Short mmCIF file of C-alpha atoms and ligand atoms in Angstrom, two decimals:
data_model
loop_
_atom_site.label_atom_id
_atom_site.label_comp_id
_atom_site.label_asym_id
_atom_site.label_seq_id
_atom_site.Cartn_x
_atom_site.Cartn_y
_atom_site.Cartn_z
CA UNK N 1 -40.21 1.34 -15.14
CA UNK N 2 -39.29 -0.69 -12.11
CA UNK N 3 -36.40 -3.07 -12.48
CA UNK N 4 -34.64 -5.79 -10.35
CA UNK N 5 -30.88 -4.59 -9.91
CA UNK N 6 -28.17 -6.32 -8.82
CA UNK N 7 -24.90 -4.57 -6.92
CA UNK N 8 -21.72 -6.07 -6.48
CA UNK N 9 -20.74 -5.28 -2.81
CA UNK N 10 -16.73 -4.65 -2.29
CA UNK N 11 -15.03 -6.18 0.88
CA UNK N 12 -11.42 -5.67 2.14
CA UNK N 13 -10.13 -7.14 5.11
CA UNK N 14 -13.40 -7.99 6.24
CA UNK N 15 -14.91 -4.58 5.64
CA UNK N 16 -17.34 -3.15 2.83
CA UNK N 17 -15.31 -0.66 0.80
CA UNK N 18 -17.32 2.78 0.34
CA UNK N 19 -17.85 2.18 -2.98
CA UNK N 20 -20.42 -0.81 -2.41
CA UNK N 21 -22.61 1.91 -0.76
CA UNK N 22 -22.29 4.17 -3.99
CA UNK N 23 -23.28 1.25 -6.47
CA UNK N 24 -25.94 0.81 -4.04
CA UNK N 25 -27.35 4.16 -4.51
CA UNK N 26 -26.78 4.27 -8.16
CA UNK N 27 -28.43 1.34 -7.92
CA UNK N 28 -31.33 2.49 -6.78
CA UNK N 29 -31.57 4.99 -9.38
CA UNK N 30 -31.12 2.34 -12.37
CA UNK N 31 -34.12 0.61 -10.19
CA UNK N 32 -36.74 3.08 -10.35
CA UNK N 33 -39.02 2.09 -7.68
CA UNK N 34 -37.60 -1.59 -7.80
CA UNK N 35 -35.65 -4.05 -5.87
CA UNK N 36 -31.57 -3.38 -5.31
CA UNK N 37 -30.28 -7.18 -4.47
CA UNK N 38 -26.57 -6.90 -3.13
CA UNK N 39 -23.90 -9.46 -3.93
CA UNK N 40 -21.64 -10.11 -1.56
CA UNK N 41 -18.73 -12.99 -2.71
CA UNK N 42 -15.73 -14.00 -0.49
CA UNK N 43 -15.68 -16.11 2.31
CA UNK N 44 -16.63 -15.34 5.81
CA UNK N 45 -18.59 -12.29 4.54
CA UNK N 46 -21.65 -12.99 5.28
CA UNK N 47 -21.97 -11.10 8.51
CA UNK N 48 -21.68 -7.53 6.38
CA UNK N 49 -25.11 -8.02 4.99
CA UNK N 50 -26.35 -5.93 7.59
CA UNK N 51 -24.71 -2.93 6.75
CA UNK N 52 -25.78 -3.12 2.82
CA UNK N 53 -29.28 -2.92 4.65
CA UNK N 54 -28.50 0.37 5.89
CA UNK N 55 -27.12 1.86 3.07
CA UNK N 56 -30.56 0.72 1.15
CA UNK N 57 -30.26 -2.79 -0.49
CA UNK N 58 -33.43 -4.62 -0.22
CA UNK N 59 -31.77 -8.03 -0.40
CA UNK N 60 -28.50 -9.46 -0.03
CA UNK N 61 -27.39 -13.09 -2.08
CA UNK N 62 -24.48 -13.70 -0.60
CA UNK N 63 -21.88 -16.72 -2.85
CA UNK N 64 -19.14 -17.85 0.03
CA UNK N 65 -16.51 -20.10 -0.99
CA UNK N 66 -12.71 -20.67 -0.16
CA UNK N 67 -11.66 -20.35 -3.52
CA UNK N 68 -13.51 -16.81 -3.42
CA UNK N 69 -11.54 -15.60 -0.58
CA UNK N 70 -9.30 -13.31 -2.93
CA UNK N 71 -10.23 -11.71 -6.28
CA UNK N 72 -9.56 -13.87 -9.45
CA UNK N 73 -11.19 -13.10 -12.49
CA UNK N 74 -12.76 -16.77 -12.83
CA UNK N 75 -14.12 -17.23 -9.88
CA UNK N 76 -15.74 -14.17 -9.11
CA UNK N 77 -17.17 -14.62 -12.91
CA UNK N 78 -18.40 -18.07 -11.81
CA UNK N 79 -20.24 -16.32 -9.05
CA UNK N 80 -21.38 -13.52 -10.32
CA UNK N 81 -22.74 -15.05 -13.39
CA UNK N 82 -24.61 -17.93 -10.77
CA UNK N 83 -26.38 -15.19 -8.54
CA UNK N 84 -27.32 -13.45 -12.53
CA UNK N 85 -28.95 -16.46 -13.45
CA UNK N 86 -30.73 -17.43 -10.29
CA UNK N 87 -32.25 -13.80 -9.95
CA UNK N 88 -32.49 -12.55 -13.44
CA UNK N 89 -31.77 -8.96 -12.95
CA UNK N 90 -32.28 -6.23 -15.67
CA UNK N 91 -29.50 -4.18 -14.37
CA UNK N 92 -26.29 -4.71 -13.15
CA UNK N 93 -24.18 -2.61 -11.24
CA UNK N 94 -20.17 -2.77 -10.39
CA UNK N 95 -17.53 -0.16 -8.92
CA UNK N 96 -15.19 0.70 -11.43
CA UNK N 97 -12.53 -0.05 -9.01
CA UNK N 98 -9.34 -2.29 -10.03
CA UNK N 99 -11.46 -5.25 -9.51
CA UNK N 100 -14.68 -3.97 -10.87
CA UNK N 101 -12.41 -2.92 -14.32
CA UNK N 102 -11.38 -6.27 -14.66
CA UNK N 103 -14.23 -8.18 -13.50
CA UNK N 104 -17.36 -6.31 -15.82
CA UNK N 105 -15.99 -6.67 -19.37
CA UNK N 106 -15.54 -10.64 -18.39
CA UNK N 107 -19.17 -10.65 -17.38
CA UNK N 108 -20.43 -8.50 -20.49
CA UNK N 109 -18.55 -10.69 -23.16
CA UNK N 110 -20.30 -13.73 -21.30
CA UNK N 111 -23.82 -12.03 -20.93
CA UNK N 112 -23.26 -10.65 -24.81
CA UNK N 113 -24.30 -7.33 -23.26
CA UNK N 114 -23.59 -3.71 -23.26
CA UNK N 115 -21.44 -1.99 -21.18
CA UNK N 116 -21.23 1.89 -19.64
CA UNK N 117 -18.13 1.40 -18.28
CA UNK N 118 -16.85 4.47 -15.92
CA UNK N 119 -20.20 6.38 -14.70
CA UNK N 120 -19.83 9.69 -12.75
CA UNK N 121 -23.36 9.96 -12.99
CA UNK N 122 -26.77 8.05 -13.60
CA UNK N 123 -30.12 9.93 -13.46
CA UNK N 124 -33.81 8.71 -15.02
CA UNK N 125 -34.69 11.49 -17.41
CA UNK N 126 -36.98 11.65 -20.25
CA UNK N 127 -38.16 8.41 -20.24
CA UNK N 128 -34.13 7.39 -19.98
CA UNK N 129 -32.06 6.22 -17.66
CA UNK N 130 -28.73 8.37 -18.77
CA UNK N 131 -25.35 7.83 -17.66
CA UNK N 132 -22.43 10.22 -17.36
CA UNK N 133 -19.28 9.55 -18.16
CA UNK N 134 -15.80 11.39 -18.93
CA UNK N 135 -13.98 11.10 -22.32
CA UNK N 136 -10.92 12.54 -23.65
CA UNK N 137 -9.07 12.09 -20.38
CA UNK N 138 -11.73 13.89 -18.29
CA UNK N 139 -11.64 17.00 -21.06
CA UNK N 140 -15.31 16.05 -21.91
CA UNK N 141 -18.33 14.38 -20.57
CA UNK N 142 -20.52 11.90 -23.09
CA UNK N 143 -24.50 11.07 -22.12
CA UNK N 144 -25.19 7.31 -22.83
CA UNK N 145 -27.88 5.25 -22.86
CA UNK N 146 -28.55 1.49 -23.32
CA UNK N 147 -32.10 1.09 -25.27
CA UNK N 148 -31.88 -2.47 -25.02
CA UNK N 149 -31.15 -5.69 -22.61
CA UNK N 150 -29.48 -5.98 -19.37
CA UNK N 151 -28.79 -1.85 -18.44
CA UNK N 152 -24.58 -2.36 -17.43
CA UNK N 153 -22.68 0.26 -15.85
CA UNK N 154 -19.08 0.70 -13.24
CA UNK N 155 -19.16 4.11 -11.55
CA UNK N 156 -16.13 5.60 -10.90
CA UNK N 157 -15.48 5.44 -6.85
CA UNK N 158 -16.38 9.14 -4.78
CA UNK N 159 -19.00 10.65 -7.79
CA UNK N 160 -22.35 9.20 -6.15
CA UNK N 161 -22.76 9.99 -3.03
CA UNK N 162 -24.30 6.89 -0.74
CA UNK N 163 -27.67 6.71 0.72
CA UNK N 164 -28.03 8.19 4.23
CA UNK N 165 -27.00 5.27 6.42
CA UNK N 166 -30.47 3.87 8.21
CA UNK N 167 -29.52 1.07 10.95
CA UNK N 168 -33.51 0.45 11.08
CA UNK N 169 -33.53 -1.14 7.61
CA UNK N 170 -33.51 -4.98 7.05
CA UNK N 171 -33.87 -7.50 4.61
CA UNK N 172 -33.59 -11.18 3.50
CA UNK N 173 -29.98 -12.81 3.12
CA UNK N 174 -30.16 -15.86 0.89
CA UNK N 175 -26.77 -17.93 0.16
CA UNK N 176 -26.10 -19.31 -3.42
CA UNK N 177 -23.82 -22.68 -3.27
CA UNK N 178 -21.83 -22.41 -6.87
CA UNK N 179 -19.32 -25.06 -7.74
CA UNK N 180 -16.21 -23.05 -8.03
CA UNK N 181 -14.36 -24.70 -10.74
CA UNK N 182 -11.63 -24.85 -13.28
CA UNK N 183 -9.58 -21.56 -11.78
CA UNK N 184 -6.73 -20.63 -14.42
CA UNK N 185 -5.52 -18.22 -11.51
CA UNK N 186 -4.60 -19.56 -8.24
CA UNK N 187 -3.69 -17.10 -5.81
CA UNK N 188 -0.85 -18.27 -3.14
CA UNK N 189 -0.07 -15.58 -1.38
CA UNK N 190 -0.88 -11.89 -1.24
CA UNK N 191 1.85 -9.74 0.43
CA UNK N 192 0.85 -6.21 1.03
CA UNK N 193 2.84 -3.37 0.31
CA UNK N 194 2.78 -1.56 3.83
CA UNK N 195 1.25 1.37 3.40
CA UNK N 196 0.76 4.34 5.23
CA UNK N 197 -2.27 5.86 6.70
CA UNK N 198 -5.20 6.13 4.28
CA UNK N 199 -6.56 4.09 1.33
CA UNK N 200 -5.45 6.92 -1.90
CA UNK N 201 -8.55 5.71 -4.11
CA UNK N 202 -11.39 6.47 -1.71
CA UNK N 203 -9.68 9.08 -0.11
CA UNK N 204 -11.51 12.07 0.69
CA UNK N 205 -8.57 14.37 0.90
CA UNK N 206 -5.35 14.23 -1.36
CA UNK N 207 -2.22 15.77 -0.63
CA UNK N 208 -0.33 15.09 -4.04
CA UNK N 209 3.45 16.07 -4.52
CA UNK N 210 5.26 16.33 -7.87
CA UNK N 211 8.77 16.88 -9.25
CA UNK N 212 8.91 20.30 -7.17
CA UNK N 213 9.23 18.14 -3.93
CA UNK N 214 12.70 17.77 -5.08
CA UNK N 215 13.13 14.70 -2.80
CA UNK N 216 11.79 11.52 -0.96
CA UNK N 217 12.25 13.72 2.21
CA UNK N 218 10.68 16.47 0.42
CA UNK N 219 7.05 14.62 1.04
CA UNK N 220 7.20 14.90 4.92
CA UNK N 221 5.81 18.39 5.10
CA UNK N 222 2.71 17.22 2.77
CA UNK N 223 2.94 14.14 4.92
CA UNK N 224 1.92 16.33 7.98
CA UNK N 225 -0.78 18.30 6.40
CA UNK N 226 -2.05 14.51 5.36
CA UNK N 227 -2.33 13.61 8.87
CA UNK N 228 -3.97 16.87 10.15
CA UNK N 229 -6.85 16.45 7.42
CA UNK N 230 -7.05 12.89 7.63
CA UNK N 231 -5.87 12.68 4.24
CA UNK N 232 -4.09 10.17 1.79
CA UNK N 233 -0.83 10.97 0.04
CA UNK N 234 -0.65 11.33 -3.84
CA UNK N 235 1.68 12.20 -6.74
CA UNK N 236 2.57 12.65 -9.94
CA UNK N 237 4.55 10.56 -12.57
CA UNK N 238 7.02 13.14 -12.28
CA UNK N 239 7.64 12.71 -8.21
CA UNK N 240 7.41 9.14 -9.14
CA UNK N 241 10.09 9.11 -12.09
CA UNK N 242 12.37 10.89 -9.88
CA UNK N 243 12.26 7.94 -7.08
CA UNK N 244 10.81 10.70 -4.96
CA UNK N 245 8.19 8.20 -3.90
CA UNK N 246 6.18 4.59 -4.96
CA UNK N 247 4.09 4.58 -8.19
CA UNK N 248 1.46 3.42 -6.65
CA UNK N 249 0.85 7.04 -5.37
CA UNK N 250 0.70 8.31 -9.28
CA UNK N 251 -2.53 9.98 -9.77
CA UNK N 252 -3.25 10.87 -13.29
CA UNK N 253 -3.97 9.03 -16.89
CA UNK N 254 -1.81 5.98 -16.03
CA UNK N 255 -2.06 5.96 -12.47
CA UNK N 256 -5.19 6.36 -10.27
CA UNK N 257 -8.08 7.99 -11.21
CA UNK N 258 -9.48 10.03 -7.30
CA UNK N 259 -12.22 12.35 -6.69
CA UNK N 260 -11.59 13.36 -3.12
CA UNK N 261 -13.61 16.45 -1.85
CA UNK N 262 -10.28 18.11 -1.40
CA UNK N 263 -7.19 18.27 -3.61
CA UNK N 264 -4.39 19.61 -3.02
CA UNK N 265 -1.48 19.33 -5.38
CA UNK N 266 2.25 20.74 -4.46
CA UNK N 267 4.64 21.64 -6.92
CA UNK N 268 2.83 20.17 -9.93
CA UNK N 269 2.71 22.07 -12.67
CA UNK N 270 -0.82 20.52 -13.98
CA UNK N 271 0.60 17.69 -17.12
CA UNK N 272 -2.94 16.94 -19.01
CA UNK N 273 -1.98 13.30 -17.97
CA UNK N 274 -2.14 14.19 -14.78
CA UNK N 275 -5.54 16.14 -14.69
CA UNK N 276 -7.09 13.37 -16.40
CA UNK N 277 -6.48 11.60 -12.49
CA UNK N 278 -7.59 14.31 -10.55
CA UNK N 279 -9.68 16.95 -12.48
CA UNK N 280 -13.14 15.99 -11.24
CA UNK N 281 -12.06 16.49 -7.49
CA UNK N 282 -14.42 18.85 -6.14
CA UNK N 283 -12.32 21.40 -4.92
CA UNK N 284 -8.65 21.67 -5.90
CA UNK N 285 -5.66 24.00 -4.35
CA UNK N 286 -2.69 24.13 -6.15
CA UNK N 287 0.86 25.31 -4.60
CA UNK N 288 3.17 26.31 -7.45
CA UNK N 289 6.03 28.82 -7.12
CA UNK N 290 5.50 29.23 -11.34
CA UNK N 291 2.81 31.59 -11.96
CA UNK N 292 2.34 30.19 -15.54
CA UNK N 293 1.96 26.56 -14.35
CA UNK N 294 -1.07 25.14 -15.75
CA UNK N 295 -2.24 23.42 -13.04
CA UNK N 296 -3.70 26.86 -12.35
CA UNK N 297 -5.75 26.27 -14.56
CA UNK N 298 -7.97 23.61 -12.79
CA UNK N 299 -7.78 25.06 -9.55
CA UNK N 300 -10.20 26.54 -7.51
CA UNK N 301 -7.59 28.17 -5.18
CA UNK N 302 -4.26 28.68 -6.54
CA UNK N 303 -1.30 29.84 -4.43
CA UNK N 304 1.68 30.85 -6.38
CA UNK N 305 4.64 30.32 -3.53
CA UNK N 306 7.18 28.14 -2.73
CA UNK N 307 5.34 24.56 -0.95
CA UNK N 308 8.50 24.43 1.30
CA UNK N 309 7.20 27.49 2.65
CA UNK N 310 3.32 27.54 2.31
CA UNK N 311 2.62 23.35 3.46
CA UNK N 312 4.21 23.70 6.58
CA UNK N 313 2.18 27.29 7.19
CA UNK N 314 -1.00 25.17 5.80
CA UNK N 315 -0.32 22.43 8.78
CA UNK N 316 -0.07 25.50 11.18
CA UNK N 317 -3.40 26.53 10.73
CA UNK N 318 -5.27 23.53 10.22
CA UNK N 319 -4.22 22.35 13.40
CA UNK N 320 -5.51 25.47 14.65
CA UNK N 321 -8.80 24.58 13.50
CA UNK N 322 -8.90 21.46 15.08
CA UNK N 323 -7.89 22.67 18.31
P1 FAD I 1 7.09 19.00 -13.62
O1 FAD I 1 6.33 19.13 -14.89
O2 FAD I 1 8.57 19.04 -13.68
O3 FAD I 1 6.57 20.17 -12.65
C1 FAD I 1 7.12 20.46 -11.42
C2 FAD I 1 6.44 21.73 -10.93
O4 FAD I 1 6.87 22.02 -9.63
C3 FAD I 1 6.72 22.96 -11.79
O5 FAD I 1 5.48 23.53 -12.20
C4 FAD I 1 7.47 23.91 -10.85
O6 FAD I 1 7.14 25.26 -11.06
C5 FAD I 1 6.98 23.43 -9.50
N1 FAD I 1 7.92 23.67 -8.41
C6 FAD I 1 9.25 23.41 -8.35
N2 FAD I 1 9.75 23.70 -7.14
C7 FAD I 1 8.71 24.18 -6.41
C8 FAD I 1 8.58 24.67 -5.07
N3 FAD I 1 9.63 24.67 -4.23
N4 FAD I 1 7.37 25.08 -4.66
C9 FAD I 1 6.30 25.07 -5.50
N5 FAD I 1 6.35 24.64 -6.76
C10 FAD I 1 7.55 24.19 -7.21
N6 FAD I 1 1.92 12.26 -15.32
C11 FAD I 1 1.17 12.07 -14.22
O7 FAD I 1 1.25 12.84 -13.24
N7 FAD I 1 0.31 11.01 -14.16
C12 FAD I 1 0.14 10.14 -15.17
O8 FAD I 1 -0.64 9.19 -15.04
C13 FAD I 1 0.92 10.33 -16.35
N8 FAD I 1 0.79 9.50 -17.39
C14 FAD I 1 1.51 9.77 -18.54
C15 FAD I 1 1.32 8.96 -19.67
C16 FAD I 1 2.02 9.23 -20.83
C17 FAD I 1 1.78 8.38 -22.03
C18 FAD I 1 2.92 10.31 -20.87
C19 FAD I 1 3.68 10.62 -22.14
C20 FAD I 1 3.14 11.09 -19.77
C21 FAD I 1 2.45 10.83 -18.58
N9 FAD I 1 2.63 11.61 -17.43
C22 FAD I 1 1.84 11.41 -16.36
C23 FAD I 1 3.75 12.59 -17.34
C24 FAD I 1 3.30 14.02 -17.55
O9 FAD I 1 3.31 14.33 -18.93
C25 FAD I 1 4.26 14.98 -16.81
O10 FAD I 1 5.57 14.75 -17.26
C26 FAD I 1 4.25 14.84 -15.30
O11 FAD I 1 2.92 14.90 -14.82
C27 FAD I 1 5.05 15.98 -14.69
O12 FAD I 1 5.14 15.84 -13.30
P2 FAD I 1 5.31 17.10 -12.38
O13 FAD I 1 4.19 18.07 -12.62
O14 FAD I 1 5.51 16.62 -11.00
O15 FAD I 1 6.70 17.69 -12.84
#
C-alpha cells in the first residue's frame, strides 16, 4: 500500500547530519511505492534541499524561522506538527538521535499516536510493515507492528544504510510560514564543548578506552590509531569515573548508544551496561590483557595482550596500509 511519508531532515552547522539520509531510506521503505516529503526546520536551511534530492526524497517542505535556529522542544513541535497538518502524512519518520528522542514522544502525545521508538530495522513483509528493535539492553530484538493510524518510528543512527547518493534527482521545495509562538525554552547561547576530531555518534570507527587506560595520558596511543582510521574516540563509564576522560565519550546503557562498522574497545572488560552501547557494531576487536574478560564475548576478534603494547603496533600497521 502506497503511503505519503514524512522525514525529519537533521542539520548541524549548516550541514545535513547522516542520519537524515537513513530516515530517508527507511522512509522509503515505510512508503511502499509512495511519496518521501523531507522536513527541513531551522533557519537559513533551505539551500540543503538539494542534497535530500539525492539521497531520494521526492519533496522537501522546508519551516524557516529565527526562533527555529536551535533545537527546542516547542518550536520544532510547532513546526513539525504545521508541515503534519498541511500534508497529512500516514507515516512519520525521525532519527532517534538526542533531538529526535526528545522531539517524537512530544509529537505522538499531541497526534494521540503510536510510537516504535528505536528501529534498527524496517522491512514490508507479509502484508506488514515490521520494525526491529532491541530490548533488554540490546540482549534481544522485538518485531513490532502498528495495525492502525499514523505508522511512527526513530531509527537508531548507522543501522539503515542510505540510498546511493544520485546528484541527477530533483524535486519541489515548498516553504511553510508557522507562527512560532509561546516558547517555554529560550535558548541564549550555545557554547560548544571543543571537541576533537570526529562526531562519536555517527562515527564509523570507534576507538573506546576503559579503566585499563590507567590514565588521561593513557588515551593518546588510541588517540593515534583514531586518527589513522579516521575514527572517533570512545569510552567506558569506568575510563570516565576515573577522570581518565569527558563523559560525553561514555558509550554504553547510560551513555551513547554507536554502531560504527568498526569497534574497537581497549582495556574494557565488556560491563553488560556497556555492551548495551556498542553490541550491534558490526565488527568489534577487543584488546584485553584478561583472558576471562567478557568483552570477549562480543567480539569478533579478540586479542588478549597488553593495549600499551598492541595499539601502538595496531597504528604501525595501519599506517602501513595507507601508505
Ligand atoms: P573495568 O571493569 O575495571 O575493566 C578494565 C579492564 O581493563 C579489565 O578487563 C582489565 O583486564 C583490562 N586491562 C587493564 N589493564 C590493561 C592493559 N594494560 N591492557 C589491556 N587490558 C587491560 N558502564 C559503561 O561503560 N557504560 C554505561 O553506560 C554504564 N552505565 C551503567 C549504569 C548503571 C546503572 C550501572 C550500575 C553501571 C553502569 N556502567 C556503565 C558501569 C559498568 O557496570 C562497569 O563498571 C564499567 O563499564 C566498567 O568499565 P571498564 O570496563 O572500563 O572497567
Amino acid at each position: 500500500m502506497a503511503r505519503k511519508v514524512l522525514v525529519l531532515a537533521e542539520a548541524r552547522d549548516n550541514s545535513l547530519r547522516n542520519v537524515s539520509f537513513e530516515t530517508i531510506s527507511a522512509g522509503k521503505t515505510v512508503a511502499e511505492g509512495g511519496e518521501v516529503v523531507a522536513v527541513l526546520l531551522g533557519d537559513g536551511v533551505s539551500s540543503l534541499a538539494t542534497e535530500l534530492f539525492h539521497y531520494g526524497a521526492d519533496k522537501v517542505v522546508t519551516v524557516e524561522d529565527e526562533k527555529l535556529k536551535t533545537y527546542t522542544p516547542d518550536g520544532y513541535a510547532q513546526a513539525l506538527l504545521a508541515v503534519i497538518d498541511a500534508e497529512s502524512p500516514e507515516g512519520l519518520v525521525i532519527g532517534h538521535t538526542a533531538l529526535g528522542k526528545d522531539l517524537a514522544p512530544k509529537i505522538a502525545g499531541k497526534l494521540n499516536s503510536g510510537l516504535i521508538s528505536d528501529a534498527t530495522d524496517v522491512e514490508a513483509t507479509g502484508g506488514n510493515l515490521v520494525f526491529t528493535r532491541p530490548i533488554y539492553s540490546g540482549k534481544a530484538f522485538e518485531k513490532k507492528i502498528i495495525t492502525d493510524g499514523l505508522i511512527f518510528a526513530t531509527i537508531r543512527p548507522n543501522n539503515i544504510a542510505p540510498l546511493a547518493k544520485d546528484e541527477s534527482r530533483t524535486g519541489e521545495v515548498s516553504s511553510l510560514s508557522v507562527d512560532i509562538k509561546d516558547l517555554r525554552t529560550i535558548v541564549k547561547e550555545v557554547v560548544r564543548k571543543a571537541s576533537e576530531g570526529v562526531d562519536l555518534s555517527e562515527a564509523k570507527v570507534v576507538i573506546a578506552g576503559g579503566r585499563g587506560v590507567k590514565s588521561e595520558d593513557g588515551f593518546e596511543p588510541l588517540k593515534e590509531l583514531a586518527n589513522v582510521l579516521g575514527g572517533a574516540i570512545g569510552a567506558s563509564r569506568g575510563a570516565c569515573d576515573a577522570e581518565y576522560c569527558d563523559y560525553s565519550l561514555q558509550i554504553g546503557q547510560t551513555g551513547k548508544v554507536v554502531t560504527p562498522d568498526l569497534y574497537i574497545a581497549c582495556g574494557i572488560s565488556g560491563a553488560i551496561q556497556h555492551l548495551a552501547g556498542m553490541s550491534n557494531s558490526k565488527v568489534i576487536v577487543a584488546i584485553n590483557k584478561d583472558p576471562e574478560a567478557n568483552i570477549f564475548k562480543v567480539a569478533d576478534y579478540g586479542i588478549v595482550g597488553d593495549l600499551f603494547e598492541v595499539v601502538p603496533l595496531l597504528t604501525e600497521e595501519f599506517k602501513k596500509l595507507k601508505v
